[in-house]
Amino acid sequence: MNVLRKFPPSSQSSCFKRFLSSKQPSEALKQHQAKIMGRGLPTKKPIDGVKHVIVVSSGKAGVGKSTTSVNLAAGLKLAYPDSDVGLLDVDVFGPSIPLMMNLHDTLLLNEKNLMVPLVNYGVKWWVQTLLIFWDFRIF
């Protein structure tokens, strides 16, 4: 099938002319890019008490990120019962992790006015949605 048939002849030529005419970046743009790239990668900042971080991400919804995260956290706790395992949920559209983790409590604060993570299956869980909706109820 010829894809070009879907476009009118006038747009075909202008579209391809723009695509094929690879304009060279200006000298100012090249200098700006060199300056930005010269900075290097961001430096890794340590988090007190955290030795390892595993990130589960995807640009697509519905691919099992939350399920994978819960299974990784529970599996790590099962494999290393003496270690502390935590799960940070930054899903703004969920949260589906409380359902999988069987968590029904609300946010608690300790005596230093710090948020206390909810715990189940030996995994500490905290969600950013609790910051947005202070009176957050899962069920």
PDB file of C-alpha atoms in Angstrom:
ATOM      1  CA  MET A   1       0.000   0.000   0.000  1.00  0.00           C
ATOM      2  CA  ASN A   2       1.316   3.400  -0.900  1.00  0.00           C
ATOM      3  CA  VAL A   3       1.097   5.637   2.154  1.00  0.00           C
ATOM      4  CA  LEU A   4       1.552   8.784   0.086  1.00  0.00           C
ATOM      5  CA  ARG A   5      -1.812   8.279  -1.580  1.00  0.00           C
ATOM      6  CA  LYS A   6      -3.506   9.373   1.640  1.00  0.00           C
ATOM      7  CA  PHE A   7      -2.023  12.870   1.404  1.00  0.00           C
ATOM      8  CA  PRO A   8      -2.847  15.457  -1.238  1.00  0.00           C
ATOM      9  CA  PRO A   9      -0.040  15.977  -3.823  1.00  0.00           C
ATOM     10  CA  SER A  10       0.681  19.527  -2.635  1.00  0.00           C
ATOM     11  CA  SER A  11       1.377  18.410   0.942  1.00  0.00           C
ATOM     12  CA  GLN A  12       3.542  15.487  -0.212  1.00  0.00           C
ATOM     13  CA  SER A  13       6.222  17.658  -1.709  1.00  0.00           C
ATOM     14  CA  SER A  14       6.324  20.233   1.103  1.00  0.00           C
ATOM     15  CA  CYS A  15       6.307  17.529   3.756  1.00  0.00           C
ATOM     16  CA  PHE A  16       9.204  15.646   2.203  1.00  0.00           C
ATOM     17  CA  LYS A  17      11.122  18.794   1.400  1.00  0.00           C
ATOM     18  CA  ARG A  18      11.047  19.780   5.068  1.00  0.00           C
ATOM     19  CA  PHE A  19      11.940  16.257   6.145  1.00  0.00           C
ATOM     20  CA  LEU A  20      14.768  15.774   3.670  1.00  0.00           C
ATOM     21  CA  SER A  21      16.291  19.218   3.969  1.00  0.00           C
ATOM     22  CA  SER A  22      18.276  18.600   7.104  1.00  0.00           C
ATOM     23  CA  LYS A  23      19.116  22.075   8.248  1.00  0.00           C
ATOM     24  CA  GLN A  24      22.392  22.358  10.117  1.00  0.00           C
ATOM     25  CA  PRO A  25      22.053  23.724  13.662  1.00  0.00           C
ATOM     26  CA  SER A  26      23.256  27.261  14.205  1.00  0.00           C
ATOM     27  CA  GLU A  27      26.563  27.960  15.898  1.00  0.00           C
ATOM     28  CA  ALA A  28      24.766  29.377  18.952  1.00  0.00           C
ATOM     29  CA  LEU A  29      22.750  26.162  19.261  1.00  0.00           C
ATOM     30  CA  LYS A  30      25.910  24.054  18.958  1.00  0.00           C
ATOM     31  CA  GLN A  31      27.589  26.088  21.705  1.00  0.00           C
ATOM     32  CA  HIS A  32      24.541  25.797  23.957  1.00  0.00           C
ATOM     33  CA  GLN A  33      24.391  22.017  23.424  1.00  0.00           C
ATOM     34  CA  ALA A  34      28.116  21.694  24.167  1.00  0.00           C
ATOM     35  CA  LYS A  35      27.679  23.703  27.366  1.00  0.00           C
ATOM     36  CA  ILE A  36      24.763  21.535  28.541  1.00  0.00           C
ATOM     37  CA  MET A  37      26.503  18.260  27.660  1.00  0.00           C
ATOM     38  CA  GLY A  38      29.693  19.472  29.362  1.00  0.00           C
ATOM     39  CA  ARG A  39      27.933  19.441  32.713  1.00  0.00           C
ATOM     40  CA  GLY A  40      27.897  15.661  32.724  1.00  0.00           C
ATOM     41  CA  LEU A  41      25.365  13.385  34.322  1.00  0.00           C
ATOM     42  CA  PRO A  42      23.696  14.300  37.617  1.00  0.00           C
ATOM     43  CA  THR A  43      25.604  13.214  40.670  1.00  0.00           C
ATOM     44  CA  LYS A  44      24.152  10.403  42.725  1.00  0.00           C
ATOM     45  CA  LYS A  45      23.086  11.684  46.129  1.00  0.00           C
ATOM     46  CA  PRO A  46      22.965   9.106  48.912  1.00  0.00           C
ATOM     47  CA  ILE A  47      19.810   8.581  50.955  1.00  0.00           C
ATOM     48  CA  ASP A  48      20.435   7.869  54.633  1.00  0.00           C
ATOM     49  CA  GLY A  49      19.760   4.232  55.433  1.00  0.00           C
ATOM     50  CA  VAL A  50      19.201   3.191  51.798  1.00  0.00           C
ATOM     51  CA  LYS A  51      21.753   0.853  50.220  1.00  0.00           C
ATOM     52  CA  HIS A  52      19.995  -0.206  47.010  1.00  0.00           C
ATOM     53  CA  VAL A  53      17.289   1.329  44.821  1.00  0.00           C
ATOM     54  CA  ILE A  54      15.315  -0.496  42.130  1.00  0.00           C
ATOM     55  CA  VAL A  55      13.203   1.631  39.797  1.00  0.00           C
ATOM     56  CA  VAL A  56      10.257   0.149  37.902  1.00  0.00           C
ATOM     57  CA  SER A  57       9.020   2.481  35.185  1.00  0.00           C
ATOM     58  CA  SER A  58       7.452   2.597  31.766  1.00  0.00           C
ATOM     59  CA  GLY A  59       6.009   5.195  29.454  1.00  0.00           C
ATOM     60  CA  LYS A  60       2.907   3.087  28.940  1.00  0.00           C
ATOM     61  CA  ALA A  61      -0.043   2.504  31.229  1.00  0.00           C
ATOM     62  CA  GLY A  62      -1.362  -0.928  32.118  1.00  0.00           C
ATOM     63  CA  VAL A  63       1.832  -2.922  31.629  1.00  0.00           C
ATOM     64  CA  GLY A  64       2.183  -4.195  35.201  1.00  0.00           C
ATOM     65  CA  LYS A  65       4.506  -1.691  36.873  1.00  0.00           C
ATOM     66  CA  SER A  66       2.654  -1.800  40.190  1.00  0.00           C
ATOM     67  CA  THR A  67       2.332  -5.588  40.107  1.00  0.00           C
ATOM     68  CA  THR A  68       6.037  -5.950  39.340  1.00  0.00           C
ATOM     69  CA  SER A  69       6.940  -3.512  42.137  1.00  0.00           C
ATOM     70  CA  VAL A  70       4.852  -5.342  44.735  1.00  0.00           C
ATOM     71  CA  ASN A  71       6.215  -8.725  43.672  1.00  0.00           C
ATOM     72  CA  LEU A  72       9.806  -7.455  43.761  1.00  0.00           C
ATOM     73  CA  ALA A  73       9.365  -5.929  47.209  1.00  0.00           C
ATOM     74  CA  ALA A  74       7.626  -8.995  48.658  1.00  0.00           C
ATOM     75  CA  GLY A  75      10.154 -11.326  47.020  1.00  0.00           C
ATOM     76  CA  LEU A  76      13.093  -9.339  48.380  1.00  0.00           C
ATOM     77  CA  LYS A  77      11.612  -9.404  51.870  1.00  0.00           C
ATOM     78  CA  LEU A  78      11.065 -13.157  51.575  1.00  0.00           C
ATOM     79  CA  ALA A  79      14.619 -13.732  50.305  1.00  0.00           C
ATOM     80  CA  TYR A  80      16.231 -11.376  52.829  1.00  0.00           C
ATOM     81  CA  PRO A  81      13.986 -11.385  55.922  1.00  0.00           C
ATOM     82  CA  ASP A  82      16.485  -9.506  58.094  1.00  0.00           C
ATOM     83  CA  SER A  83      16.700  -6.530  55.728  1.00  0.00           C
ATOM     84  CA  ASP A  84      14.344  -3.580  55.543  1.00  0.00           C
ATOM     85  CA  VAL A  85      12.401  -3.385  52.292  1.00  0.00           C
ATOM     86  CA  GLY A  86      10.350  -0.370  51.283  1.00  0.00           C
ATOM     87  CA  LEU A  87       8.085   0.475  48.386  1.00  0.00           C
ATOM     88  CA  LEU A  88       7.568   4.079  47.271  1.00  0.00           C
ATOM     89  CA  ASP A  89       4.475   4.463  45.118  1.00  0.00           C
ATOM     90  CA  VAL A  90       4.545   7.586  42.945  1.00  0.00           C
ATOM     91  CA  ASP A  91       1.618   6.595  40.740  1.00  0.00           C
ATOM     92  CA  VAL A  92      -0.607   9.672  40.487  1.00  0.00           C
ATOM     93  CA  PHE A  93      -3.436   7.825  38.765  1.00  0.00           C
ATOM     94  CA  GLY A  94      -3.624   4.864  41.151  1.00  0.00           C
ATOM     95  CA  PRO A  95      -2.960   3.978  43.715  1.00  0.00           C
ATOM     96  CA  SER A  96      -3.398   0.297  42.995  1.00  0.00           C
ATOM     97  CA  ILE A  97      -0.617  -0.888  45.291  1.00  0.00           C
ATOM     98  CA  PRO A  98      -2.688  -0.546  48.508  1.00  0.00           C
ATOM     99  CA  LEU A  99      -5.138  -3.073  47.099  1.00  0.00           C
ATOM    100  CA  MET A 100      -2.361  -5.524  46.208  1.00  0.00           C
ATOM    101  CA  MET A 101      -0.613  -4.961  49.551  1.00  0.00           C
ATOM    102  CA  ASN A 102      -3.897  -5.315  51.498  1.00  0.00           C
ATOM    103  CA  LEU A 103      -3.440  -1.912  53.149  1.00  0.00           C
ATOM    104  CA  HIS A 104      -6.496  -0.165  54.550  1.00  0.00           C
ATOM    105  CA  ASP A 105      -5.012   2.279  57.073  1.00  0.00           C
ATOM    106  CA  THR A 106      -4.577   6.019  56.731  1.00  0.00           C
ATOM    107  CA  LEU A 107      -1.489   8.163  57.093  1.00  0.00           C
ATOM    108  CA  LEU A 108       0.085   8.348  60.545  1.00  0.00           C
ATOM    109  CA  LEU A 109       2.627  10.758  61.994  1.00  0.00           C
ATOM    110  CA  ASN A 110       5.237   9.934  64.626  1.00  0.00           C
ATOM    111  CA  GLU A 111       6.270  12.097  67.581  1.00  0.00           C
ATOM    112  CA  LYS A 112       8.683  14.053  65.337  1.00  0.00           C
ATOM    113  CA  ASN A 113       5.778  14.863  62.976  1.00  0.00           C
ATOM    114  CA  LEU A 114       7.243  12.593  60.271  1.00  0.00           C
ATOM    115  CA  MET A 115       5.075  10.334  58.144  1.00  0.00           C
ATOM    116  CA  VAL A 116       5.132   6.680  59.165  1.00  0.00           C
ATOM    117  CA  PRO A 117       4.933   4.212  56.273  1.00  0.00           C
ATOM    118  CA  LEU A 118       2.250   1.553  56.296  1.00  0.00           C
ATOM    119  CA  VAL A 119       3.585  -2.000  56.645  1.00  0.00           C
ATOM    120  CA  ASN A 120       2.304  -5.332  55.399  1.00  0.00           C
ATOM    121  CA  TYR A 121       4.089  -8.551  54.438  1.00  0.00           C
ATOM    122  CA  GLY A 122       7.135  -7.000  56.108  1.00  0.00           C
ATOM    123  CA  VAL A 123       7.329  -4.317  53.386  1.00  0.00           C
ATOM    124  CA  LYS A 124       7.101  -0.646  54.293  1.00  0.00           C
ATOM    125  CA  TRP A 125       4.897   1.241  51.859  1.00  0.00           C
ATOM    126  CA  TRP A 126       4.468   4.947  51.252  1.00  0.00           C
ATOM    127  CA  VAL A 127       2.588   6.749  48.498  1.00  0.00           C
ATOM    128  CA  GLN A 128       2.975  10.285  47.185  1.00  0.00           C
ATOM    129  CA  THR A 129      -0.790  10.560  46.776  1.00  0.00           C
ATOM    130  CA  LEU A 130      -0.982  10.886  50.554  1.00  0.00           C
ATOM    131  CA  LEU A 131       0.725  14.268  50.193  1.00  0.00           C
ATOM    132  CA  ILE A 132      -1.788  15.456  47.642  1.00  0.00           C
ATOM    133  CA  PHE A 133      -4.904  14.154  49.375  1.00  0.00           C
ATOM    134  CA  TRP A 134      -4.230  14.395  53.101  1.00  0.00           C
ATOM    135  CA  ASP A 135      -7.547  12.797  54.027  1.00  0.00           C
ATOM    136  CA  PHE A 136      -6.831   9.887  51.679  1.00  0.00           C
ATOM    137  CA  ARG A 137      -9.041   6.840  52.136  1.00  0.00           C
ATOM    138  CA  ILE A 138      -8.299   3.708  50.191  1.00  0.00           C
ATOM    139  CA  PHE A 139     -11.683   2.080  50.773  1.00  0.00           C
TER     140      PHE A 139
END
